[in-house]
Coordinates of C-alpha atoms and ligand atoms in Angstrom, one line a residue:
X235 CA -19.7 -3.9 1.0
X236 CA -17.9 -2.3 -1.8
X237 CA -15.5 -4.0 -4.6
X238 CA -13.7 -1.7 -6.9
X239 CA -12.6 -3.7 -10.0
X240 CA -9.4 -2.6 -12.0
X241 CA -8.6 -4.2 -15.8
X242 CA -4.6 -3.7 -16.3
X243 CA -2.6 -2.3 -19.3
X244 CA -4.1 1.2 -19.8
X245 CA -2.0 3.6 -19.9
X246 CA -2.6 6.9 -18.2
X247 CA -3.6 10.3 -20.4
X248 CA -4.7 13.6 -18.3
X249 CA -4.9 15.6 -15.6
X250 CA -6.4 16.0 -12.8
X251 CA -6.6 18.6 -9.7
X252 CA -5.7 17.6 -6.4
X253 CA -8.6 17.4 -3.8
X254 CA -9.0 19.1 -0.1
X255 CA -7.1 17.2 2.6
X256 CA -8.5 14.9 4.6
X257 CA -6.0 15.4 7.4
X258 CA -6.2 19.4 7.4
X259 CA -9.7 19.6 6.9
X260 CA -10.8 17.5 9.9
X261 CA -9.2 19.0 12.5
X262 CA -10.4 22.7 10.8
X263 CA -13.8 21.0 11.4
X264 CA -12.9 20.5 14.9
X265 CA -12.0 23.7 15.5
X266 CA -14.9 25.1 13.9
X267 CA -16.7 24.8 17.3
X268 CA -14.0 27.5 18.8
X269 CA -15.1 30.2 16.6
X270 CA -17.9 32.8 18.3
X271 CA -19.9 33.0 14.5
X272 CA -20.6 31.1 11.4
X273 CA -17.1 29.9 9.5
X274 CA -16.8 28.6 6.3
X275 CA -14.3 25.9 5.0
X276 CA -14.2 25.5 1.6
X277 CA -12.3 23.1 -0.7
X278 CA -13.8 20.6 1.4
X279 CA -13.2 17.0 0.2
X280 CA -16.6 14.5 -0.1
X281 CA -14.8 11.8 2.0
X282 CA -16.9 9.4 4.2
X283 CA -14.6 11.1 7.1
X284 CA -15.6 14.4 6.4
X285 CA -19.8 13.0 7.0
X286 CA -18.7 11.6 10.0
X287 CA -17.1 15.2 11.4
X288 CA -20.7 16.7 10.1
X289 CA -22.3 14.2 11.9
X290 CA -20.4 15.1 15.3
X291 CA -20.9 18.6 14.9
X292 CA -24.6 18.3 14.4
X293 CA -24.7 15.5 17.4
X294 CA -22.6 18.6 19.8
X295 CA -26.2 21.3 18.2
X296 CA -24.3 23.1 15.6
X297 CA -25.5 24.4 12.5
X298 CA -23.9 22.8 9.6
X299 CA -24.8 23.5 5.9
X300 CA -22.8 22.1 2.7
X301 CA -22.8 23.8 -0.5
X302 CA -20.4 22.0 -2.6
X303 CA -17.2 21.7 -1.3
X304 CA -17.7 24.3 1.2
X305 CA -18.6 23.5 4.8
X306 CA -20.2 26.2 6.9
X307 CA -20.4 25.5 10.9
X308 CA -22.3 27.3 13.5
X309 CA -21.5 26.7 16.4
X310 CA -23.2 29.0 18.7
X311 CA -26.2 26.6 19.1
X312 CA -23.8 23.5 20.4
X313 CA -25.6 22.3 23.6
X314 CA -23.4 19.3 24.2
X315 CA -20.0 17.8 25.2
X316 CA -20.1 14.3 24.3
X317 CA -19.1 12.0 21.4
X318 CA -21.4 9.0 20.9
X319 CA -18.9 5.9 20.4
X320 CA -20.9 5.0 17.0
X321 CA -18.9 8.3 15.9
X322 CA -15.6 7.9 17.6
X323 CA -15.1 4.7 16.2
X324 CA -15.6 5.8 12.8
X325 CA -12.6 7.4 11.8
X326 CA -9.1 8.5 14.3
X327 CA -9.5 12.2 13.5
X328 CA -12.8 12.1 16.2
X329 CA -10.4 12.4 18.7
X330 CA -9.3 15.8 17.9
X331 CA -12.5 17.1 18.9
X332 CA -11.6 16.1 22.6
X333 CA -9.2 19.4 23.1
X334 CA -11.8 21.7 20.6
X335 CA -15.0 20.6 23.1
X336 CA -12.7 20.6 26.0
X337 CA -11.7 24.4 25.5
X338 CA -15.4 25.3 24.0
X339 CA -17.4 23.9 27.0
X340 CA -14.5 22.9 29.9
X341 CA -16.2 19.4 29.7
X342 CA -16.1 16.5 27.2
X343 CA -16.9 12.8 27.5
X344 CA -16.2 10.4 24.5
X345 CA -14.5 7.0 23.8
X346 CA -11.2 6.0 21.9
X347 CA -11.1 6.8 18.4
X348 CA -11.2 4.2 15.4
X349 CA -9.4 4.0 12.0
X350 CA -7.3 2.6 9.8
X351 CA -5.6 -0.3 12.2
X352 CA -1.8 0.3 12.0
X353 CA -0.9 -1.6 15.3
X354 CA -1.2 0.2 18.4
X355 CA -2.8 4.1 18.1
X356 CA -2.3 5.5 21.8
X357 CA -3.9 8.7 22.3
X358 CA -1.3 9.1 25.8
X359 CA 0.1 11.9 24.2
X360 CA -3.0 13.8 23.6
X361 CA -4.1 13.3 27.3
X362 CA -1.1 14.1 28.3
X363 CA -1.6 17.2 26.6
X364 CA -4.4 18.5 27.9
X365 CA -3.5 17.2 31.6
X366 CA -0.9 19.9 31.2
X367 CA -3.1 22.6 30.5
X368 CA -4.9 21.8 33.8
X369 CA -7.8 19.2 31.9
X370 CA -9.0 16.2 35.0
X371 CA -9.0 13.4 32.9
X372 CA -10.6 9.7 34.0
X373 CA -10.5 7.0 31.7
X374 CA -12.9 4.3 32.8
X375 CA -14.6 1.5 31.2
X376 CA -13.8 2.6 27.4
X377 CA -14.9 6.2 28.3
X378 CA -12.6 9.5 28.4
X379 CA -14.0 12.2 30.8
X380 CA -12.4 15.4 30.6
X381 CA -12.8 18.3 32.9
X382 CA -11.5 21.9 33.3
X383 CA -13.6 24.7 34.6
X384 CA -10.3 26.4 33.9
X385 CA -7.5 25.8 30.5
X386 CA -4.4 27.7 31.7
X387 CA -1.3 27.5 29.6
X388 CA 1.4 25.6 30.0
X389 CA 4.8 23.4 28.3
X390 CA 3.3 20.3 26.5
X391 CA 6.6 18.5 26.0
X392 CA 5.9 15.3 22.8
X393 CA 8.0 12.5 23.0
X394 CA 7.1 12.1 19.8
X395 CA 5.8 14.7 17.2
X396 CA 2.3 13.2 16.8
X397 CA -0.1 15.2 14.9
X398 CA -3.5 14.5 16.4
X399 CA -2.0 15.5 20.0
X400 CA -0.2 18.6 18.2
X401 CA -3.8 19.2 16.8
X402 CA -5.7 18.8 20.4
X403 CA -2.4 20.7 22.2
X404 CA -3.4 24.1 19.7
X405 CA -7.4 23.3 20.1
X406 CA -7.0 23.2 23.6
X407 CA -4.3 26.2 24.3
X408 CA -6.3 28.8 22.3
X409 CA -9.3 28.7 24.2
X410 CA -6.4 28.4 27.7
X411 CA -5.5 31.4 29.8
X412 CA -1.9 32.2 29.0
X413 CA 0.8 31.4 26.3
X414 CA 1.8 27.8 25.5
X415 CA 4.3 26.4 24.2
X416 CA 4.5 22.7 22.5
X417 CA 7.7 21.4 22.0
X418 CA 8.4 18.6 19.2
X419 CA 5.3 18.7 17.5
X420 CA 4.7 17.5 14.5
X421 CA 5.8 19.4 11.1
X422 CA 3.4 18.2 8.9
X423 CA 1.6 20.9 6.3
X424 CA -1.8 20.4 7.6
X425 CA -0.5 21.8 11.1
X426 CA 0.5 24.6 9.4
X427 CA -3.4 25.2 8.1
X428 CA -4.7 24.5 10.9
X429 CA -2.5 27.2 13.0
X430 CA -3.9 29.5 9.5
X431 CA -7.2 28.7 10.6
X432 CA -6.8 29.6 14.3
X433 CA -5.4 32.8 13.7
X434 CA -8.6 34.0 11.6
X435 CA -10.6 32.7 14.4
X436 CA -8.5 35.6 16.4
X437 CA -5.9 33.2 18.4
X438 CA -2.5 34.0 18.9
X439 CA -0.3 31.4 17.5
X440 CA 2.8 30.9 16.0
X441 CA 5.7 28.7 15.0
X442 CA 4.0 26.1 12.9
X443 CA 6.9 24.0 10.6
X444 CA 9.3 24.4 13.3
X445 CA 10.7 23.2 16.7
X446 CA 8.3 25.1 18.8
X447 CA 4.5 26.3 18.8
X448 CA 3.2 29.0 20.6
X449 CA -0.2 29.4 21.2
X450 CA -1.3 32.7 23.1
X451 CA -5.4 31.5 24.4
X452 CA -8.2 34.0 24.1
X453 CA -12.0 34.3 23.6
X454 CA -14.0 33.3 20.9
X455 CA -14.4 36.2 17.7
X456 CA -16.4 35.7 15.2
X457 CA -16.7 33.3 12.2
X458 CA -13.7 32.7 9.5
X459 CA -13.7 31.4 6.3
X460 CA -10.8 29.2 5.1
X461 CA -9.8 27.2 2.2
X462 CA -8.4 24.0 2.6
X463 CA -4.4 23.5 1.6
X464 CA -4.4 20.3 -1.4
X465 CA -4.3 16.6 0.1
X466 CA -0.4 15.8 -0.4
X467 CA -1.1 11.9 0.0
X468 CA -3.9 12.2 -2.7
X469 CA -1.1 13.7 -4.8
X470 CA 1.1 11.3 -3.6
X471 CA -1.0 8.3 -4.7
X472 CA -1.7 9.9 -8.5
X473 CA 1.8 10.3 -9.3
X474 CA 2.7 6.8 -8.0
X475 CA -0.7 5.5 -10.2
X476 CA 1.2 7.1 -13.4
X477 CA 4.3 5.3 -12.5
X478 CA 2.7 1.5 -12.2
X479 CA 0.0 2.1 -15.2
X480 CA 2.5 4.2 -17.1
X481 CA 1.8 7.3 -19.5
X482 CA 1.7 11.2 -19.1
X483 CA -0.3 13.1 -15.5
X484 CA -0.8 16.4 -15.0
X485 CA -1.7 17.4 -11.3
X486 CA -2.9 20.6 -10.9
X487 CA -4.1 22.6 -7.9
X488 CA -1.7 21.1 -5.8
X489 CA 1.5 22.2 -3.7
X490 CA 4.8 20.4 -4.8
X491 CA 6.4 21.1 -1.8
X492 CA 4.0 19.5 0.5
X493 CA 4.9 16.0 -1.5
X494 CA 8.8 16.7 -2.6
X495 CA 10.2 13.1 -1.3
X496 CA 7.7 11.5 -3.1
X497 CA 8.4 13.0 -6.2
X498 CA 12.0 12.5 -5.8
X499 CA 11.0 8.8 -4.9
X500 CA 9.1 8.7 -8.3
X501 CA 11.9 10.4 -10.5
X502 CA 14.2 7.9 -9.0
X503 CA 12.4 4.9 -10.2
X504 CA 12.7 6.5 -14.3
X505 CA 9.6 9.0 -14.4
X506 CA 9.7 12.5 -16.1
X507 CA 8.9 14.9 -13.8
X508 CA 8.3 18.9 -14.3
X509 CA 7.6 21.6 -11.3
X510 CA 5.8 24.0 -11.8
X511 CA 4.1 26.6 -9.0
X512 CA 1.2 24.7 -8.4
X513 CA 1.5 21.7 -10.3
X514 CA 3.7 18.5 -10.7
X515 CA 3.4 16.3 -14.6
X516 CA 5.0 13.1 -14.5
X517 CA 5.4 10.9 -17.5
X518 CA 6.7 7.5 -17.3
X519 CA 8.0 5.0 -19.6
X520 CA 8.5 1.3 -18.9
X521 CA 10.9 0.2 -17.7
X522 CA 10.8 0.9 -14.2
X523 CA 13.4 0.6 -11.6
X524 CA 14.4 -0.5 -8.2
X525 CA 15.2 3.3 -5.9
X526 CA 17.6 3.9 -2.7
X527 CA 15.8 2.6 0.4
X528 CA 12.6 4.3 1.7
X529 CA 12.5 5.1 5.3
X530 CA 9.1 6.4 6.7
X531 CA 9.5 9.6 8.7
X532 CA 7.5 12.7 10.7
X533 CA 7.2 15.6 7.4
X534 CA 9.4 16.4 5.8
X535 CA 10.7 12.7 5.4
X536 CA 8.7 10.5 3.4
X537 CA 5.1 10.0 4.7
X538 CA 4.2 6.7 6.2
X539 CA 0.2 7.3 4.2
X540 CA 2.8 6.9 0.8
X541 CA 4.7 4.2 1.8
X542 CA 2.0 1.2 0.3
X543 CA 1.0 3.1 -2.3
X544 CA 4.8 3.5 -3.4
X545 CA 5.5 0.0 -2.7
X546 CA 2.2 -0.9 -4.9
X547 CA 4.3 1.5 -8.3
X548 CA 7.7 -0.8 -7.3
X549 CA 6.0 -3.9 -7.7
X550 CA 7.0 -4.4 -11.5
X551 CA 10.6 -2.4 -11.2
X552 CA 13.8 -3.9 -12.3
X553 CA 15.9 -4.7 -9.1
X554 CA 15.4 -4.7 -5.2
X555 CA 13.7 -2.0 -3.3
X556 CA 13.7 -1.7 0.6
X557 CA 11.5 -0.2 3.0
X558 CA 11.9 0.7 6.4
X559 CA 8.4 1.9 8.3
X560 CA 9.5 3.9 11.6
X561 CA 6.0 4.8 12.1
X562 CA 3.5 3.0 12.7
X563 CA 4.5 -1.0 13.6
X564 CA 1.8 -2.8 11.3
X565 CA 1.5 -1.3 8.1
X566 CA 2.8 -3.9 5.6
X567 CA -1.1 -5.5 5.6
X568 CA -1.5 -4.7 2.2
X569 CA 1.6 -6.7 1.6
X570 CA 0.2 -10.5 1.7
X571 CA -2.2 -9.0 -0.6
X572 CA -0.3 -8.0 -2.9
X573 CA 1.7 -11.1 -3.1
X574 CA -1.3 -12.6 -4.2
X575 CA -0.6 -10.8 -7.3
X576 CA 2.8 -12.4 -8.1
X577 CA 4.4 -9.5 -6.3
X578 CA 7.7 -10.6 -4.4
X579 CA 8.1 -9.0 -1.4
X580 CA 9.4 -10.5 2.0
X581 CA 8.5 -8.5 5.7
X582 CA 10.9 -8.7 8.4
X583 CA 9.3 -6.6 11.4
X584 CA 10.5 -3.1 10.6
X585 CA 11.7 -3.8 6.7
X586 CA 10.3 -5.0 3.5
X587 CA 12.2 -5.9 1.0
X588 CA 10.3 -6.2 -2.7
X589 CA 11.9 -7.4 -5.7
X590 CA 10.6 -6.4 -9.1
X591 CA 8.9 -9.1 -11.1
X592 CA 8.3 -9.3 -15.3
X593 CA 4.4 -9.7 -14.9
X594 CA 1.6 -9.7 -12.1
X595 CA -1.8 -11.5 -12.6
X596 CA -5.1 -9.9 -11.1
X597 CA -7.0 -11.2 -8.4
X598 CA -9.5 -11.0 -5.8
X599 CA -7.8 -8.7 -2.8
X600 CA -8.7 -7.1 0.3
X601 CA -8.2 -3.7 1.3
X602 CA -6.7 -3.6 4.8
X603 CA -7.5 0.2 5.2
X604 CA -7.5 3.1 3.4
X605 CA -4.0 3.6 2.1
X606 CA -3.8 -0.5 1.9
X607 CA -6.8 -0.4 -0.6
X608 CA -5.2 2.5 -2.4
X609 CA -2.4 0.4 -3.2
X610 CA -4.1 -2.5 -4.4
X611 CA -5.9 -0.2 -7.1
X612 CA -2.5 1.4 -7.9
X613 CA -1.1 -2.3 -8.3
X614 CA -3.8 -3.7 -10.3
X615 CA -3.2 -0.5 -13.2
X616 CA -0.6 -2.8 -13.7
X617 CA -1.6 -6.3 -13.4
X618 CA -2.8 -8.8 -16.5
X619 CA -6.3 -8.9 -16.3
X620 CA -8.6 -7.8 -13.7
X621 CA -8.2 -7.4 -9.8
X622 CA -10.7 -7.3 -7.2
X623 CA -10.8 -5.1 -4.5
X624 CA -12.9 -6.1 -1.9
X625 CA -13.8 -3.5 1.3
X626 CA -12.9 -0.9 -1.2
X627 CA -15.3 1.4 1.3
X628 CA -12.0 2.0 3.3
X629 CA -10.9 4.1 0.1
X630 CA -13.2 6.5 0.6
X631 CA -12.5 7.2 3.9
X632 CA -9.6 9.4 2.0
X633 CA -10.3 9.4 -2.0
X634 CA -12.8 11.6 -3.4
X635 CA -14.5 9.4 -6.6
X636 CA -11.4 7.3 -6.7
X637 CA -13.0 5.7 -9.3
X638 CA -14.4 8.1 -11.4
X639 CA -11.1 10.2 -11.5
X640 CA -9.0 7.0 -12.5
X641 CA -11.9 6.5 -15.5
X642 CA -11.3 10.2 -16.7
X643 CA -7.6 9.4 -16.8
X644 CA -8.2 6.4 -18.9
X645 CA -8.0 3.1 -16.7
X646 CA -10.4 0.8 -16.6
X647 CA -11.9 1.0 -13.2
X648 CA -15.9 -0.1 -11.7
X649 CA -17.3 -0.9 -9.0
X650 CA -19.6 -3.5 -8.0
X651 CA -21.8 -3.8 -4.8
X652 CA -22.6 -6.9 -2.9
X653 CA -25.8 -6.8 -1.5
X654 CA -27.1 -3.3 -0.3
X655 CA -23.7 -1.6 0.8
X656 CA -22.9 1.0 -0.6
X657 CA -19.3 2.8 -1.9
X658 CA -19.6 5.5 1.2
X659 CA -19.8 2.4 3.8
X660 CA -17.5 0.1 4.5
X661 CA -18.8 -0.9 7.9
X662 CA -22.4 -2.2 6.3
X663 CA -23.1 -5.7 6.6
X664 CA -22.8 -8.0 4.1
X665 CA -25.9 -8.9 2.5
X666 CA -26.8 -13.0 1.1
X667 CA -27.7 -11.0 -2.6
X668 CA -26.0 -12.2 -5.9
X669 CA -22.9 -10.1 -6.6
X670 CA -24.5 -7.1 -9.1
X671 CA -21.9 -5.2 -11.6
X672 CA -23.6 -1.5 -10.8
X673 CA -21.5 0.8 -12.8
X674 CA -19.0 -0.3 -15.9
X675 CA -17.5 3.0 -17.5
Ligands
LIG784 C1 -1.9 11.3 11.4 C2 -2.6 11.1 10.1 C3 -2.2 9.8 9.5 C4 -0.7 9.6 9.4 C5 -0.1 9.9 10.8 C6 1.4 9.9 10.7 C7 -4.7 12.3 10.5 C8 -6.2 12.2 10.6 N1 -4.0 11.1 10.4 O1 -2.4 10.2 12.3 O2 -2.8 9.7 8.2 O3 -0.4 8.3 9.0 O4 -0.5 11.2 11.3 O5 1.9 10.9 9.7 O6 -4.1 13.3 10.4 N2 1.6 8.1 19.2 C9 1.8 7.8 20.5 N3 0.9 8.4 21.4 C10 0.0 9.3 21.1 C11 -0.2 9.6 19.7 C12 0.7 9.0 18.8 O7 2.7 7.0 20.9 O8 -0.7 9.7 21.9 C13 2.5 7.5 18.2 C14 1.8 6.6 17.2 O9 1.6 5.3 17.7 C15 2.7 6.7 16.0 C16 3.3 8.1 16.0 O10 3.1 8.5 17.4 O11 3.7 5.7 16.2 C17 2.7 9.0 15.1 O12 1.2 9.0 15.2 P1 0.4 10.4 15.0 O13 1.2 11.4 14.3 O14 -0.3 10.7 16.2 O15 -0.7 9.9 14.0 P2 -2.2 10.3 13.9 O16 -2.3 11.7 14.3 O17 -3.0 9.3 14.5

């Protein structure tokens, strides 16, 4: 078990470049195994989530090396269509693998995916997905059996524009005989890259961003090589750090764009902000205030993976802030947390409503998942004395060197182990050993 420490009341000085996405780069992995050669994916971040993928592609008998941030996959050795359920319930993005092995090998068995619990994570969509490309699909026992000796395209209609099945619905449809078309899928950026990545992979698709995606199937070419598009929630989660610790940030390498309502949620609440091409600065000056209500929605509304972390930069703001999550129906968990830090905030199912307070006071908390943990750090920047973050492990799931790239900006950040976890593993036992400090910069 991992717990990240945070002392309050630095300031923060520098800048820092935005990581890889998590959320692009795993599906890019996925699809990986549809390419007839080696591809390379650079701009990779080192996220526990992205071992996990490497694991899976290794399980399925591809060649994976990593150089850096750059992944290479080769796929043609992959011998096998099934997921072990030590993987799947790692991380959710296993599950997009489903409609990439599906399409590779017309087979794949696996199990539901884990991740960061948010209240119920169906994967009916997905299925329903790739029933309508002509996939036999049996759920029995905790197991997912998928069969097609033949993908032929088709109209996969989303009731809702979920990303993973808009992921598996493109995996799927360009390896399927025949044009499809998706209807209502989701918006977000990384669907964008990974229609990008597809189309070096030689598949016919279009219409990413919009109402409609059309993916036109064919056979595998040969290998790509791709960079990554910057993690907008890692931006996401700087900017609102700057805004509870206070002080000047430079983010560089990243795509403003890709993270505008959360800018706009940050000017609101009294930071500087400049544009530029590639980069965002915010400076921020106390005090802080209360902004228009927040309502999570699909891109280009504000992203339900910001919504704690934005909450966490309120918690000291003059006035009442309220939140409305349309997204996912349990993901106020950090929120009884952070009360524990003098934060006033009251949950009625849907809405939160926080009310600034003068001062908080750090304690000992416990990260929920990964954007929960994220928000307690963010919080504690702010807090008197020093917080605790227990099960920090869930931040790495999305952060690359959280803690290292909050020291370079000048807060006082460590982490201590318990026992023989490590930072990289949040699932690993607790062990009976005397708490050890391991690492004070
Ligand atoms: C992805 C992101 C996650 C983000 C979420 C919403 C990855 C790895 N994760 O998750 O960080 O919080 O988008 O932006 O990219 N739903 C169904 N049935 C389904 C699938 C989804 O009802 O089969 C519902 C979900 O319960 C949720 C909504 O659709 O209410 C959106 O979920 P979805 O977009 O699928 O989220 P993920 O792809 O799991």
């Amino acid at each position: 078990m991992k717990i990240l420490s945070v002392e309050g009341g630095r300031p923060l000085e520098g800048s820092i470049r935005v990581q890889g996405s998590k959320n692009s780069v795993l599906p890019i992995m996925a699809a990986s195994l549809l390419a007839g050669g080696e591809t390379v994916i650079r701009n990779c971040p080192d996220l526990s989530d992205v071992d996990v993928s490497v694991r899976i592609l290794r399980h399925l008998g591809c060649a994976v090396r990593r150089e850096g941030g750059a992944i290479a996959v080769d796929p043609r050795g992959m011998d096998r269509s099934d997921i072990p359920d030590c993987l799947m319930r790692e991380m959710r993005s296993s599950v997009v693998f489903m409609g990439a092995i599906l399409a590779r090998t017309g087979f794949a068995r696996l199990s539901y995916p884990g991740g960061c619990e948010l209240g119920p994570r169906p994967i009916d969509l997905h299925l329903s997905a790739l029933r309508e490309l002509g996939a036999e699909i049996d759920e029995t026992g905790g197991r997912i059996i998928c069969r097609a000796a033949r993908l032929k395209g088709g109209m996969v209609r989303l009731a809702t524009p979920s990303v993973g099945a808009t992921e598996n619905a493109m995996l799927a449809a360009s390896r399927a005989e025949g044009e499809t078309l998706i209807f209502n899928p989701a918006r977000e950026p990384e669907i964008a890259d990974l229609q990008d990545f597809l189309r070096k992979l030689g598949t016919d698709v279009s219409g990413a961003g919009g109402p409609v995606i059309s993916v036109r199937g064919g056979g595998p070419t040969g290998g790509a090589e791709h960079t990554v598009i910057p993690d907008r929630i890692v931006a996401a989660t700087w900017l609102c750090a700057a805004c509870s610790a206070g002080g000047r940030v430079e983010l560089t390498g990243c795509i403003p764009e890709h993270f505008e309502s959360v800018t706009e949620a940050v000017e609101a609440l009294g930071a500087e902000v400049k544009r530029g091409a590639d980069s965002v600065s915010v400076r921020v000056k106390r005090p802080r205030r209360a902004i228009r209500p927040v309502s999570t929605a699909p891109y280009p509304g504000f992203p339900t993976d910001a919504q704690p972390i934005l909450m966490a930069a309120l918690l000291r703001a003059q006035g009442t802030t309220q939140f409305t999550e349309t997204i996912f129906e349990n993901r106020y968990r950090h929120v009884s947390e952070l009360r524990r830090l003098g934060a006033e905030i009251s949950v009625d199912g849907t809405q939160a409503v926080l009310r600034g307070v003068k001062e908080l006071r750090g304690e000992t908390l416990t990260a929920p998942d990964l954007r929960g943990g994220a928000a307690m750090v963010v919080a504690g920047l702010t807090a008197r004395g020093e917080t605790r973050v227990v099960d920090a492990g869930h931040i790495a799931r999305g952060y690359e060197s959280f803690d290292d790239r909050l020291c370079a900006l000048g807060a006082d950040v460590w982490i201590e182990h318990k026992g023989k976890g490590t930072y990289e593993d949040a699932s690993q036992p607790d062990q009976p050993a005397a708490f050890q400090q391991a690492r004070r910069v």
